[in-house]
């Protein structure tokens, strides 16, 4: 569509605007300039624009000037003149269901049909319109300039404009509408013309979109009347007016500020901020959307102008207009990458470390279902999917044993597995508790070979204990392994007592508060597989283990002065009962003389026959190192040590 630069400047002053800048801003706003042609003979520039289908309201010089005014934020030269109200004379109303909002009819006499001015013909030529007689040329020019025009009434077009028939029937001043055209299109010196406000009107047998805003209707009417009276030197009679009382409702849209920020994103400023509320409000006012802002709920309420009702119907349309006016080049083209990682809980990080450590120690992670068919101390579901999965498990070890049996069935020799999963149980108050546990099972028939000439041997309890201690050390768990007390057996491992051998199990305790963390022991295979096999299992409460894990922010070493004096070493052999705890014996020895005893170490354990008895006894070899911090041990000290050792052996 072609527009005259000179005619555009009659509505808005663009003389101080750089033409290249004007072209760039118009293109960025979505109105593409296809070509620019300089007409030196008429001292004008012809701009050929590509108007998209959704912006069909831009079809006249006024509508283009109004859009340029919004884009450049420059005011128009003309101000809208208020439309004649119903208090004017010659006023009639009608309420037909029609697209006509307002009609004004004039009778004009004594017309002189002079030659059409050159400037008017040039405007018609720009738009490739064939010029005819003067009045018809004026009609076309007014349409190019204002987007609407008057109609010349005669017998022919009165029949064609069928939409006006019902209106004219109720028009009391219809005598004013007279036929003043001859059938051969030769003009008389008296005519009747009609001005209307409508959404669409049949012009040249085609329905064209008409600017249905009444803002500049009086301006268009006055300009048309002045042009007709000036060029034809006619006399204009009084007007007859007809109003449609039907009220047209405005389209109101509410938009949240957060939605605007989400769609448009950050701006390319130093702070990478979103558009401020003030900027958004100014842009909406610039668009003539009559905005209101509710600060409490951060919502904009806009009233869409009538001439934009066809393409501004949703929130996203308003947001697009805001981005178009602010210019999309000032927003990020791509979604900004957020390098910040999400907040990970300490528990999840510690569980990740537990998994990593166990895998590096050679164990394989398995995942089993929390649903089981075991009824022993388990929680029963009210509406289970299947009978095989109708209970919630109370221990992970049973699932690991089932996994072991499955692998043995398919002749997998070495099974070293662990699982981190949930267990469910009731507390003393009959409340359901869900906890996360770590369970493990180790079975390896070829774990160690004492000599290359010998066959590999099965893993034993001490090997498994060493693996678990290595694991606990690597995760910085401040724990101790010791015998399980009767209270802990009743409270904590009663669900697993049927799985563990009584004399082959140890408890895992927090060194700081002596809270029970877990258990390690040998599987009672006779009850499970009815075969004697060395299978070892462990189960640990993840929550309690996390409490025992310490951070390596600093070293907890205690600095002591190293003694420069020589030491005395004594080895003793002590006879012990089968279930005697050696750690308690070491503690008792250290208490006898803490100033002289530097360390007590176990260097041997063996079994031998007692004298005068045929039974086999258990013996433990202890190495005790004596050293003083401030002197060399003398003969008296050595005698005291010998006497002390005799007392210790006798007590034990």
XYZ file of C-alpha atoms in Angstrom:
652
model
C 0.000 0.000 0.000
C 1.392 3.387 -1.064
C 1.384 6.563 1.035
C 2.425 10.157 0.363
C 5.111 11.545 2.683
C 3.684 15.035 2.220
C 0.153 13.886 3.126
C 1.469 12.053 6.229
C 3.125 15.308 7.343
C -0.253 17.043 7.191
C -1.228 14.935 10.239
C 2.100 14.671 12.094
C 5.264 16.770 11.927
C 8.112 14.516 10.741
C 10.391 17.197 9.305
C 12.869 16.935 12.177
C 12.980 13.097 11.945
C 15.854 11.459 10.088
C 14.312 9.422 7.271
C 16.624 6.422 7.827
C 15.801 6.429 11.535
C 12.107 6.655 10.671
C 12.444 3.697 8.306
C 14.289 1.585 10.930
C 11.777 2.274 13.716
C 8.838 1.532 11.452
C 10.390 -1.787 10.403
C 11.175 -2.798 14.003
C 7.572 -1.996 14.919
C 6.314 -4.535 12.379
C 5.500 -2.238 9.428
C 7.904 -3.132 6.650
C 8.826 -0.559 4.005
C 9.088 -2.348 0.661
C 10.251 0.618 -1.409
C 10.678 4.408 -1.367
C 10.222 6.430 -4.558
C 11.235 10.072 -4.919
C 8.865 12.185 -7.049
C 10.848 15.301 -7.816
C 8.183 16.731 -10.119
C 5.680 16.911 -7.256
C 8.312 17.304 -4.498
C 7.112 14.261 -2.631
C 8.245 10.780 -1.557
C 6.090 7.715 -2.099
C 6.377 5.041 0.618
C 5.223 1.541 -0.272
C 4.360 -0.383 2.910
C 3.678 -4.063 3.477
C 0.722 -4.213 5.874
C 0.037 -7.572 7.535
C -3.486 -8.985 7.630
C -3.872 -8.465 11.373
C -3.212 -4.708 10.978
C -5.946 -4.070 8.451
C -6.946 -0.856 10.266
C -3.892 0.831 8.657
C -5.364 1.607 5.251
C -5.486 5.424 5.237
C -3.083 8.285 5.797
C -4.758 9.135 9.130
C -4.458 5.561 10.440
C -0.783 5.404 9.383
C -0.061 8.798 10.977
C -1.742 7.638 14.176
C 0.461 4.493 14.219
C 3.601 6.574 13.558
C 2.559 8.874 16.413
C 2.431 5.845 18.751
C 5.750 4.388 17.548
C 7.693 7.681 17.694
C 5.748 8.986 20.703
C 4.993 12.244 18.861
C 1.604 13.995 19.009
C -0.634 14.485 15.981
C -1.177 17.987 14.642
C -4.968 17.793 14.890
C -7.148 17.339 17.939
C -10.377 15.340 17.751
C -13.491 17.507 17.543
C -16.421 16.273 19.589
C -19.278 14.755 17.577
C -22.632 16.545 17.461
C -24.711 15.348 20.401
C -28.394 14.539 20.546
C -29.280 18.057 21.691
C -28.567 19.327 18.187
C -31.498 20.155 15.999
C -32.663 17.802 13.233
C -31.861 14.864 15.517
C -33.677 11.539 15.173
C -32.990 8.106 16.723
C -33.455 4.548 15.538
C -32.695 1.148 17.032
C -32.409 -1.168 14.037
C -29.881 -4.025 14.249
C -27.508 -2.495 11.734
C -23.844 -1.610 11.432
C -24.659 2.093 10.942
C -23.967 4.210 14.031
C -24.520 7.716 12.716
C -25.876 9.257 9.519
C -25.660 12.880 8.373
C -27.254 14.040 5.091
C -26.624 17.329 3.242
C -28.321 18.960 0.261
C -25.897 21.017 -1.883
C -26.992 23.522 -4.519
C -25.350 25.636 -7.196
C -22.382 23.344 -7.816
C -19.747 24.474 -10.313
C -17.788 21.528 -11.658
C -14.418 23.063 -12.301
C -11.253 21.283 -13.316
C -9.746 18.990 -10.666
C -6.641 20.592 -9.072
C -3.263 19.143 -9.992
C -2.290 18.286 -6.374
C -5.467 16.221 -5.981
C -4.834 14.342 -9.231
C -1.255 13.597 -8.086
C -2.587 12.026 -4.882
C -4.939 9.810 -6.910
C -2.116 8.824 -9.257
C 0.045 7.719 -6.307
C -2.639 5.202 -5.378
C -3.284 4.289 -9.034
C -6.866 5.569 -8.970
C -8.422 6.720 -12.246
C -9.634 10.283 -11.920
C -13.135 11.164 -13.037
C -15.305 14.241 -12.491
C -14.436 16.654 -9.685
C -16.875 15.412 -7.019
C -15.882 11.800 -7.531
C -12.190 12.756 -7.310
C -12.842 14.586 -4.034
C -14.634 11.489 -2.743
C -11.606 9.284 -3.531
C -9.137 11.787 -2.073
C -11.062 12.014 1.226
C -11.051 8.220 1.465
C -7.267 8.073 0.906
C -6.693 10.743 3.527
C -9.226 9.814 6.246
C -10.111 6.190 5.564
C -13.793 7.059 5.138
C -15.714 9.238 2.727
C -19.141 10.590 1.845
C -21.628 9.003 -0.549
C -23.445 10.665 -3.393
C -27.065 9.497 -3.392
C -28.983 8.783 -6.589
C -31.522 6.244 -7.824
C -28.909 3.659 -8.793
C -26.856 3.499 -5.629
C -29.934 3.837 -3.385
C -31.003 0.446 -4.691
C -27.498 -0.984 -4.277
C -27.088 0.117 -0.665
C -29.701 -2.293 0.661
C -28.589 -1.885 4.254
C -29.974 1.667 4.338
C -33.561 0.814 3.256
C -34.944 0.152 6.734
C -33.303 3.294 8.045
C -34.707 5.502 5.324
C -38.232 4.177 5.940
C -38.205 5.661 9.439
C -36.355 8.795 8.387
C -38.869 11.678 8.700
C -36.663 13.921 6.599
C -36.532 11.542 3.652
C -37.924 14.328 1.391
C -34.454 15.820 1.620
C -33.096 12.794 -0.218
C -33.772 13.552 -3.824
C -32.377 12.227 -7.032
C -30.078 14.788 -8.553
C -28.074 12.581 -10.870
C -29.000 11.731 -14.372
C -28.592 8.188 -15.614
C -25.810 9.228 -17.994
C -23.685 10.388 -15.020
C -23.703 14.025 -16.128
C -23.819 16.122 -12.989
C -26.539 18.651 -12.188
C -26.001 21.744 -10.090
C -27.697 20.184 -7.044
C -26.784 16.956 -5.180
C -27.422 15.093 -1.921
C -24.501 13.576 -0.025
C -24.430 11.339 3.030
C -21.826 10.903 5.802
C -21.890 7.792 7.989
C -20.011 6.128 10.832
C -19.958 2.382 10.324
C -17.838 -0.722 10.733
C -17.996 -1.682 7.106
C -19.692 -0.198 4.106
C -20.241 -1.225 0.525
C -18.059 0.924 -1.673
C -17.568 -0.071 -5.297
C -19.413 -3.367 -4.617
C -16.776 -4.377 -2.027
C -17.000 -4.345 1.750
C -14.097 -2.293 3.044
C -12.993 -1.990 6.680
C -13.867 1.482 7.949
C -12.343 3.159 10.970
C -15.299 2.922 13.338
C -13.799 5.320 15.878
C -15.735 8.546 16.201
C -12.698 10.451 17.517
C -11.837 12.137 14.204
C -15.236 11.923 12.529
C -15.955 15.661 12.851
C -12.458 16.472 11.556
C -13.091 14.297 8.494
C -16.562 15.818 8.001
C -15.314 19.420 8.225
C -12.407 18.726 5.858
C -14.732 17.112 3.290
C -17.307 19.930 3.466
C -14.589 22.602 3.144
C -12.999 20.855 0.161
C -16.349 20.416 -1.633
C -17.472 23.999 -0.985
C -14.068 25.421 -2.003
C -13.637 23.482 -5.239
C -17.305 23.510 -6.358
C -18.316 26.931 -4.894
C -21.657 25.407 -3.850
C -24.119 26.376 -1.129
C -24.682 23.784 1.579
C -28.068 23.365 3.247
C -28.638 22.263 6.832
C -27.840 18.668 7.780
C -30.229 15.916 8.852
C -28.769 13.621 11.538
C -29.692 10.116 12.608
C -28.181 8.288 15.611
C -28.183 4.628 16.574
C -28.858 4.364 20.314
C -27.178 0.941 20.583
C -24.200 1.229 22.965
C -21.053 -0.584 21.949
C -19.111 -2.116 24.840
C -15.362 -1.675 25.030
C -13.033 -4.652 25.271
C -11.336 -4.635 28.712
C -8.332 -6.888 29.395
C -6.529 -7.520 32.700
C -2.832 -8.420 32.567
C -0.586 -9.401 35.459
C 2.831 -7.782 35.589
C 4.400 -11.183 36.222
C 2.949 -12.466 32.905
C 4.524 -9.507 31.061
C 7.909 -10.228 32.665
C 7.632 -13.955 31.897
C 6.865 -13.449 28.188
C 9.197 -10.525 27.410
C 12.026 -11.499 29.761
C 14.927 -9.335 30.872
C 16.042 -6.145 29.174
C 19.592 -5.605 27.963
C 20.575 -3.111 30.635
C 23.374 -3.353 33.176
C 21.145 -4.810 35.874
C 19.296 -7.223 33.500
C 16.028 -6.029 35.054
C 12.478 -6.521 33.822
C 10.430 -3.620 32.493
C 9.392 -1.394 35.390
C 5.734 -0.711 36.155
C 6.270 2.940 35.203
C 7.680 1.996 31.772
C 4.828 -0.425 31.108
C 2.272 2.219 32.132
C 3.865 4.816 29.823
C 3.890 2.381 26.875
C 0.218 1.481 27.417
C -0.659 5.190 27.521
C 1.374 5.680 24.354
C -0.696 2.912 22.729
C -3.894 4.758 23.767
C -5.011 1.718 25.806
C -6.182 3.869 28.781
C -4.314 1.791 31.397
C -4.990 1.502 35.130
C -2.512 -0.167 37.483
C -3.453 -1.943 40.720
C -0.265 -1.980 42.779
C -1.703 -4.330 45.426
C -2.261 -7.222 43.005
C 0.243 -5.953 40.369
C -2.289 -6.027 37.543
C -2.819 -3.678 34.578
C -6.357 -3.046 33.311
C -6.490 -1.765 29.712
C -9.372 -0.618 27.529
C -8.810 -1.514 23.882
C -9.671 1.235 21.337
C -12.468 0.359 18.940
C -10.163 0.462 15.908
C -7.932 -2.253 17.487
C -10.715 -4.617 18.611
C -10.113 -6.940 15.676
C -6.510 -7.851 16.624
C -6.152 -7.060 20.358
C -8.346 -9.696 22.010
C -6.069 -11.551 24.463
C -3.453 -10.797 27.100
C -0.650 -12.017 24.838
C -1.714 -9.473 22.175
C -1.278 -6.603 24.645
C 2.106 -7.986 25.776
C 3.212 -8.190 22.130
C 2.260 -4.525 21.648
C 4.321 -3.552 24.710
C 7.349 -5.395 23.307
C 6.785 -3.874 19.857
C 6.751 -0.302 21.136
C 9.660 -0.793 23.572
C 11.396 -2.572 20.635
C 12.214 -6.261 20.811
C 15.895 -5.606 20.115
C 16.262 -4.339 23.687
C 15.223 -7.749 25.061
C 17.352 -10.887 25.096
C 16.857 -12.988 21.960
C 17.588 -16.211 23.819
C 16.573 -17.394 27.250
C 19.314 -16.400 29.643
C 21.083 -19.427 31.080
C 20.906 -19.678 34.821
C 24.179 -21.136 36.057
C 22.967 -21.304 39.621
C 22.348 -24.836 40.775
C 19.245 -25.733 42.677
C 19.402 -26.127 46.410
C 20.312 -29.701 47.317
C 19.584 -30.924 50.805
C 22.432 -32.094 53.015
C 20.785 -35.507 53.307
C 20.705 -36.037 49.522
C 24.367 -35.022 49.216
C 25.371 -37.444 51.960
C 23.364 -40.274 50.355
C 25.135 -39.528 47.085
C 28.476 -39.812 48.884
C 27.396 -43.134 50.475
C 26.493 -44.569 47.051
C 29.760 -43.375 45.535
C 31.869 -44.891 48.347
C 30.134 -48.288 48.318
C 30.485 -48.567 44.543
C 34.209 -47.852 44.771
C 34.522 -50.571 47.407
C 33.173 -53.061 44.863
C 29.509 -53.352 45.877
C 26.699 -53.248 43.311
C 23.554 -51.233 43.951
C 20.185 -52.963 43.599
C 16.653 -51.567 43.769
C 13.791 -53.631 45.160
C 10.147 -52.875 45.846
C 8.933 -51.564 49.197
C 5.920 -53.870 48.824
C 6.291 -57.460 49.994
C 4.231 -60.480 51.021
C 6.041 -60.991 54.343
C 3.572 -60.630 57.211
C 6.052 -60.709 60.110
C 5.862 -57.283 61.879
C 4.913 -55.589 58.583
C 2.204 -53.016 57.815
C -0.692 -54.417 55.772
C -2.287 -52.356 52.994
C -6.067 -51.981 52.939
C -6.459 -52.252 49.175
C -3.414 -54.039 47.682
C -3.022 -54.446 43.925
C -1.894 -58.075 44.266
C -1.659 -60.571 47.131
C 2.085 -60.860 46.515
C 2.513 -57.175 47.375
C 0.065 -56.482 50.172
C 2.495 -55.421 52.948
C 4.993 -52.608 53.435
C 8.444 -53.899 54.294
C 9.943 -53.307 57.735
C 13.503 -54.261 56.738
C 15.633 -54.135 53.588
C 17.553 -57.312 54.443
C 14.726 -59.692 53.458
C 14.656 -58.209 49.947
C 18.436 -58.592 49.694
C 18.204 -62.243 50.781
C 15.600 -62.839 48.040
C 17.964 -61.161 45.591
C 20.755 -63.492 46.775
C 18.566 -66.599 46.295
C 17.633 -65.449 42.793
C 21.310 -64.966 41.834
C 22.333 -68.336 43.310
C 19.575 -69.972 41.298
C 21.231 -68.677 38.124
C 24.723 -69.698 39.372
C 26.105 -66.251 40.110
C 28.967 -67.069 42.472
C 29.984 -63.777 44.072
C 27.218 -61.501 45.339
C 28.183 -58.144 46.851
C 25.161 -55.841 46.801
C 23.643 -52.890 48.665
C 20.373 -50.945 48.562
C 19.223 -47.563 49.860
C 15.463 -47.650 50.303
C 12.515 -46.965 52.575
C 11.139 -49.088 55.394
C 7.855 -48.660 57.260
C 7.006 -49.417 60.869
C 4.875 -48.357 63.827
C 6.228 -46.602 66.870
C 5.083 -47.019 70.457
C 2.238 -44.530 69.874
C 0.955 -46.611 66.914
C 1.966 -43.895 64.462
C 3.330 -44.925 61.082
C 6.972 -44.035 60.445
C 8.733 -43.959 57.092
C 12.536 -44.060 57.234
C 15.376 -44.454 54.770
C 17.798 -47.322 55.404
C 20.998 -48.699 53.891
C 21.172 -52.477 53.580
C 23.934 -54.717 52.273
C 24.719 -58.399 51.607
C 28.179 -59.868 50.903
C 28.815 -63.457 49.744
C 32.115 -64.365 48.122
C 33.570 -67.904 48.060
C 36.821 -66.776 46.429
C 37.584 -63.587 48.324
C 41.133 -64.223 49.609
C 44.091 -66.502 48.735
C 46.674 -66.777 51.606
C 49.202 -68.333 49.226
C 49.276 -68.608 45.468
C 49.617 -72.363 45.810
C 46.432 -72.625 47.865
C 42.818 -72.393 46.760
C 40.902 -69.134 47.356
C 38.983 -69.014 50.616
C 35.608 -67.666 51.613
C 35.237 -64.157 52.985
C 34.938 -64.110 56.776
C 33.358 -61.821 59.349
C 36.535 -59.801 59.929
C 36.914 -59.090 56.222
C 33.347 -57.754 56.086
C 33.945 -55.777 59.278
C 37.061 -54.265 57.672
C 35.107 -53.326 54.511
C 32.415 -51.645 56.602
C 34.970 -49.797 58.741
C 36.710 -48.558 55.573
C 33.364 -47.358 54.236
C 32.518 -45.541 57.492
C 35.959 -43.949 57.599
C 35.724 -42.670 54.014
C 32.364 -40.998 54.637
C 33.765 -39.428 57.848
C 31.331 -41.220 60.154
C 32.335 -40.879 63.800
C 31.140 -44.337 64.889
C 32.238 -47.389 66.827
C 31.462 -51.095 66.350
C 30.708 -53.019 69.541
C 28.445 -55.667 71.028
C 24.722 -54.996 70.933
C 23.092 -54.341 74.292
C 19.860 -56.081 75.245
C 17.857 -52.838 75.040
C 19.067 -52.129 71.490
C 18.323 -55.708 70.487
C 14.718 -55.363 71.626
C 14.154 -51.852 70.220
C 16.181 -51.801 67.003
C 17.003 -55.224 65.581
C 13.978 -57.274 66.682
C 12.844 -57.255 63.018
C 16.134 -58.871 61.949
C 16.854 -61.297 64.824
C 15.628 -64.250 62.758
C 18.149 -63.350 60.030
C 21.270 -62.956 62.205
C 23.348 -65.491 64.098
C 23.320 -64.606 67.777
C 27.084 -64.636 68.442
C 28.112 -63.243 65.042
C 26.842 -59.680 65.052
C 27.979 -56.204 66.079
C 26.170 -52.938 66.640
C 27.194 -49.660 65.003
C 26.999 -46.739 67.458
C 27.532 -42.993 67.304
C 30.674 -42.203 69.321
C 29.324 -38.870 70.523
C 25.955 -39.892 71.985
C 26.090 -43.722 71.798
C 22.902 -43.791 69.684
C 22.288 -47.041 67.813
C 22.902 -46.622 64.060
C 22.870 -50.119 62.584
C 23.917 -53.742 62.760
C 26.396 -56.020 60.979
C 26.412 -59.784 61.276
C 26.380 -63.216 59.667
C 23.206 -64.477 58.022
C 21.522 -67.443 59.690
C 21.591 -69.516 56.502
C 20.111 -72.653 58.091
C 16.750 -70.904 58.496
C 16.935 -69.377 55.019
C 18.647 -71.885 52.706
C 19.038 -74.908 55.030
C 22.719 -74.948 54.074
C 25.777 -73.767 55.950
C 27.152 -70.822 54.014
C 29.032 -67.753 55.152
C 26.847 -64.831 54.097
C 27.165 -61.439 55.797
C 24.594 -58.678 56.008
C 24.382 -55.163 57.425
C 21.617 -52.583 57.850
C 22.120 -48.904 58.785
C 19.675 -46.082 59.584
C 20.544 -43.308 57.085
C 19.206 -40.529 59.327
C 21.314 -41.614 62.304
C 24.341 -42.195 60.063
C 24.061 -38.627 58.716
C 24.133 -37.301 62.276
C 27.363 -39.212 62.905
C 29.047 -37.910 59.738
C 31.393 -34.994 60.429
C 32.720 -32.362 58.044
C 36.425 -32.237 57.296
C 36.734 -28.492 57.769
C 39.669 -28.863 60.164
C 41.853 -31.500 61.816
C 41.013 -32.756 65.302
C 44.533 -33.947 66.069
C 45.879 -33.497 69.595
C 49.511 -32.390 69.698
C 51.634 -34.123 72.324
C 55.289 -33.774 73.188
C 57.167 -36.857 72.029
C 59.193 -38.508 74.812
C 62.932 -38.580 74.248
C 63.414 -41.411 76.733
C 63.576 -45.144 75.846
C 60.650 -47.516 76.269
C 60.260 -50.969 77.807
C 58.168 -53.588 75.975
C 56.524 -56.544 77.692
C 54.537 -59.317 75.998
C 52.005 -61.279 78.018
C 49.617 -64.114 77.192
C 46.174 -64.001 78.779
C 43.680 -66.814 78.932
C 40.175 -65.610 78.016
C 36.716 -67.037 77.839
C 35.143 -67.536 74.408
C 32.871 -64.453 74.566
C 35.128 -62.066 76.541
C 35.478 -58.593 75.007
C 39.186 -57.767 74.558
C 38.515 -54.003 74.375
C 37.382 -53.926 78.001
C 40.611 -55.702 79.037
C 42.700 -53.115 77.148
C 40.824 -50.278 78.871
C 41.421 -51.836 82.316
C 45.161 -52.247 81.643
C 45.504 -48.591 80.554
C 43.742 -47.430 83.726
C 46.225 -49.193 86.031
C 49.063 -46.750 85.278
C 48.260 -44.161 82.592
C 51.488 -42.209 83.262
C 53.791 -45.092 82.306
C 51.716 -47.257 79.909
C 52.012 -45.798 76.421
C 50.015 -48.389 74.434
C 48.410 -51.835 74.564
C 48.225 -53.845 71.324
C 46.960 -57.313 70.399
C 49.552 -59.195 68.406
C 48.244 -62.772 68.516
C 45.290 -65.031 69.254
C 45.556 -68.789 69.502
C 43.885 -71.856 70.969
C 45.672 -74.541 73.008
C 45.114 -77.301 75.484
C 45.160 -76.403 79.141
C 47.496 -78.196 81.508
C 45.876 -81.074 83.406
C 42.752 -80.590 81.240
C 41.768 -81.903 77.860
C 39.634 -78.885 76.920
C 40.853 -76.263 74.455
C 41.346 -72.745 75.853
C 41.532 -69.338 74.114
C 44.679 -67.234 74.570
C 45.355 -63.639 73.490
C 48.847 -62.119 73.214
C 49.126 -58.496 74.389
C 52.103 -56.183 73.884
C 52.397 -53.437 76.507
C 54.812 -50.523 75.955
C 55.987 -48.512 78.991
C 57.574 -45.055 78.660
C 57.972 -42.020 80.902
C 57.773 -38.483 79.536
C 60.437 -36.917 81.792
C 62.952 -39.632 82.722
C 64.422 -43.032 81.951
C 62.734 -45.952 83.650
C 64.914 -47.405 86.435
C 65.089 -50.775 88.258
C 62.334 -49.828 90.692
C 60.041 -48.955 87.814
C 60.747 -52.287 86.125
C 59.992 -54.208 89.319
C 56.758 -52.251 89.674
C 55.832 -53.105 86.107
C 56.493 -56.817 86.625
C 54.363 -56.840 89.764
C 51.639 -54.918 87.957
C 51.529 -57.437 85.091
C 51.167 -60.353 87.505
C 48.222 -58.612 89.143
C 46.592 -58.008 85.774
C 46.882 -61.621 84.669
C 45.566 -62.854 87.993
C 42.558 -60.528 87.823
C 41.668 -61.665 84.328
